[in-house]
Amino acid sequence: MAFRNTISKYFSNHAETHDNHWDTSLQTHYYKTTKEKALQVLENMFEQSSKYEVHSISKEHGEISVQIKKGKKAFIIVTVIMVRPYQTAVDFSVTTESALPMDFGYSTKVIQQLYGEINKALPFITKQDR
């Protein structure tokens, strides 16, 4: 099963996060903040970088859609959900736009980079804290 998961990671053009993902780097990250503050941090992060272009922001649904316009093109949907007071989940769905039906792990790397940037801006809650 692990071999098949690893192969599908590199020979797919899509990656997304969720709570019980087999790849720990693609598990949902939780932050000690409110939904509004998390959305604001993400919005600022995307707008300050010339690499990203924000398509739409739905504060009611807690979603941001973003396009990577420099380098490999990709479409990102960020979902922010407040689970409990001051416990907010951030999930990503990344689809790479290419002629090939695979991106050799690029979409997974994008998610890992984005989580790294958010971890610098918001207090990350480890699994033991949940």
mmCIF file of C-alpha atoms in Angstrom:
data_model
loop_
_atom_site.group_PDB
_atom_site.id
_atom_site.type_symbol
_atom_site.label_atom_id
_atom_site.label_comp_id
_atom_site.label_asym_id
_atom_site.label_seq_id
_atom_site.Cartn_x
_atom_site.Cartn_y
_atom_site.Cartn_z
ATOM 1 C CA MET A 1 0.000 0.000 0.000
ATOM 2 C CA ALA A 2 2.787 2.450 0.852
ATOM 3 C CA PHE A 3 4.487 1.811 -2.497
ATOM 4 C CA ARG A 4 1.259 2.534 -4.365
ATOM 5 C CA ASN A 5 0.755 5.757 -2.380
ATOM 6 C CA THR A 6 4.288 6.915 -3.149
ATOM 7 C CA ILE A 7 3.843 6.190 -6.853
ATOM 8 C CA SER A 8 0.510 8.021 -6.972
ATOM 9 C CA LYS A 9 2.093 11.014 -5.209
ATOM 10 C CA TYR A 10 4.581 11.502 -8.056
ATOM 11 C CA PHE A 11 2.395 10.401 -10.973
ATOM 12 C CA SER A 12 -0.596 12.624 -10.265
ATOM 13 C CA ASN A 13 -1.182 16.304 -10.865
ATOM 14 C CA HIS A 14 -3.244 16.827 -7.694
ATOM 15 C CA ALA A 15 -2.574 16.784 -3.947
ATOM 16 C CA GLU A 16 -4.729 17.699 -0.996
ATOM 17 C CA THR A 17 -4.586 17.609 2.760
ATOM 18 C CA HIS A 18 -6.869 15.948 5.275
ATOM 19 C CA ASP A 19 -6.803 14.753 8.886
ATOM 20 C CA ASN A 20 -5.697 11.144 8.419
ATOM 21 C CA HIS A 21 -3.486 11.400 5.338
ATOM 22 C CA TRP A 22 -0.890 8.618 4.978
ATOM 23 C CA ASP A 23 1.775 11.266 4.260
ATOM 24 C CA THR A 24 2.252 13.211 7.515
ATOM 25 C CA SER A 25 3.329 16.338 5.618
ATOM 26 C CA LEU A 26 -0.125 16.370 3.994
ATOM 27 C CA GLN A 27 -2.134 16.117 7.190
ATOM 28 C CA THR A 28 -4.343 19.038 8.189
ATOM 29 C CA HIS A 29 -2.531 21.675 10.236
ATOM 30 C CA TYR A 30 -4.217 23.324 13.199
ATOM 31 C CA TYR A 31 -3.409 26.804 14.466
ATOM 32 C CA LYS A 32 -4.181 28.668 17.676
ATOM 33 C CA THR A 33 -6.095 31.528 16.076
ATOM 34 C CA THR A 34 -9.501 32.540 14.833
ATOM 35 C CA LYS A 35 -10.837 31.842 11.358
ATOM 36 C CA GLU A 36 -10.830 35.565 10.516
ATOM 37 C CA LYS A 37 -7.193 36.056 11.573
ATOM 38 C CA ALA A 38 -6.082 32.949 9.651
ATOM 39 C CA LEU A 39 -7.878 34.152 6.519
ATOM 40 C CA GLN A 40 -6.277 37.588 6.896
ATOM 41 C CA VAL A 41 -2.779 36.108 7.290
ATOM 42 C CA LEU A 42 -3.285 33.883 4.227
ATOM 43 C CA GLU A 43 -4.698 36.754 2.177
ATOM 44 C CA ASN A 44 -1.735 38.979 3.076
ATOM 45 C CA MET A 45 0.741 36.176 2.353
ATOM 46 C CA PHE A 46 -0.668 35.590 -1.134
ATOM 47 C CA GLU A 47 -1.059 39.273 -2.025
ATOM 48 C CA GLN A 48 2.466 40.222 -0.913
ATOM 49 C CA SER A 49 4.066 37.591 -3.122
ATOM 50 C CA SER A 50 4.358 38.175 -6.853
ATOM 51 C CA LYS A 51 4.265 34.392 -7.334
ATOM 52 C CA TYR A 52 0.538 34.165 -6.510
ATOM 53 C CA GLU A 53 -2.612 35.716 -7.918
ATOM 54 C CA VAL A 54 -5.709 35.643 -5.698
ATOM 55 C CA HIS A 55 -8.830 34.767 -7.681
ATOM 56 C CA SER A 56 -11.480 34.938 -4.986
ATOM 57 C CA ILE A 57 -11.966 35.069 -1.241
ATOM 58 C CA SER A 58 -15.102 33.795 0.470
ATOM 59 C CA LYS A 59 -14.905 34.767 4.128
ATOM 60 C CA GLU A 60 -18.329 33.201 4.798
ATOM 61 C CA HIS A 61 -17.167 29.796 3.542
ATOM 62 C CA GLY A 62 -13.567 30.220 4.682
ATOM 63 C CA GLU A 63 -12.098 29.633 1.225
ATOM 64 C CA ILE A 64 -9.465 31.342 -0.877
ATOM 65 C CA SER A 65 -8.702 30.383 -4.474
ATOM 66 C CA VAL A 66 -5.242 31.248 -5.757
ATOM 67 C CA GLN A 67 -3.310 30.757 -8.987
ATOM 68 C CA ILE A 68 0.465 30.264 -9.094
ATOM 69 C CA LYS A 69 1.533 32.410 -12.011
ATOM 70 C CA LYS A 70 5.344 32.135 -11.828
ATOM 71 C CA GLY A 71 7.134 28.900 -12.579
ATOM 72 C CA LYS A 72 4.906 25.842 -12.918
ATOM 73 C CA LYS A 73 1.276 26.884 -13.051
ATOM 74 C CA ALA A 74 -1.018 25.517 -10.350
ATOM 75 C CA PHE A 75 -4.434 26.234 -8.882
ATOM 76 C CA ILE A 76 -4.786 26.268 -5.075
ATOM 77 C CA ILE A 77 -7.888 26.189 -2.921
ATOM 78 C CA VAL A 78 -7.319 26.987 0.763
ATOM 79 C CA THR A 79 -10.023 26.035 3.251
ATOM 80 C CA VAL A 80 -10.028 27.531 6.754
ATOM 81 C CA ILE A 81 -12.364 26.051 9.372
ATOM 82 C CA MET A 82 -12.649 27.054 13.007
ATOM 83 C CA VAL A 83 -12.983 23.756 14.895
ATOM 84 C CA ARG A 84 -13.113 25.186 18.424
ATOM 85 C CA PRO A 85 -12.466 28.611 19.888
ATOM 86 C CA TYR A 86 -8.854 29.436 18.982
ATOM 87 C CA GLN A 87 -8.361 26.174 17.109
ATOM 88 C CA THR A 88 -8.499 26.632 13.353
ATOM 89 C CA ALA A 89 -7.805 24.033 10.648
ATOM 90 C CA VAL A 90 -6.147 24.958 7.348
ATOM 91 C CA ASP A 91 -6.411 22.568 4.383
ATOM 92 C CA PHE A 92 -5.061 22.846 0.840
ATOM 93 C CA SER A 93 -6.033 21.379 -2.502
ATOM 94 C CA VAL A 94 -3.463 21.924 -5.274
ATOM 95 C CA THR A 95 -3.855 20.976 -8.929
ATOM 96 C CA THR A 96 -0.947 21.489 -11.302
ATOM 97 C CA GLU A 97 -1.702 22.668 -14.825
ATOM 98 C CA SER A 98 0.433 20.812 -17.346
ATOM 99 C CA ALA A 99 0.229 18.914 -20.591
ATOM 100 C CA LEU A 100 1.153 15.721 -18.748
ATOM 101 C CA PRO A 101 -1.251 14.054 -16.303
ATOM 102 C CA MET A 102 1.500 14.113 -13.640
ATOM 103 C CA ASP A 103 3.629 16.694 -11.859
ATOM 104 C CA PHE A 104 6.295 14.498 -10.211
ATOM 105 C CA GLY A 105 5.365 15.645 -6.697
ATOM 106 C CA TYR A 106 5.193 19.392 -7.419
ATOM 107 C CA SER A 107 1.701 19.811 -5.931
ATOM 108 C CA THR A 108 2.855 18.114 -2.706
ATOM 109 C CA LYS A 109 5.886 20.433 -2.524
ATOM 110 C CA VAL A 110 3.638 23.476 -2.939
ATOM 111 C CA ILE A 111 1.536 22.379 0.043
ATOM 112 C CA GLN A 112 4.644 21.752 2.160
ATOM 113 C CA GLN A 113 6.023 25.215 1.281
ATOM 114 C CA LEU A 114 2.722 26.917 2.078
ATOM 115 C CA TYR A 115 2.451 25.177 5.457
ATOM 116 C CA GLY A 116 6.038 26.255 6.178
ATOM 117 C CA GLU A 117 5.153 29.891 5.482
ATOM 118 C CA ILE A 118 1.969 29.763 7.580
ATOM 119 C CA ASN A 119 3.795 28.090 10.471
ATOM 120 C CA LYS A 120 6.015 31.192 10.675
ATOM 121 C CA ALA A 121 3.014 33.538 10.886
ATOM 122 C CA LEU A 122 0.571 31.609 13.099
ATOM 123 C CA PRO A 123 1.045 29.529 16.283
ATOM 124 C CA PHE A 124 0.981 25.888 15.149
ATOM 125 C CA ILE A 125 -0.808 23.374 17.377
ATOM 126 C CA THR A 126 0.949 20.008 17.470
ATOM 127 C CA LYS A 127 -1.005 16.771 17.498
ATOM 128 C CA GLN A 128 -0.443 16.352 21.242
ATOM 129 C CA ASP A 129 -2.136 19.718 21.898
ATOM 130 C CA ARG A 130 -5.352 18.801 20.090
#
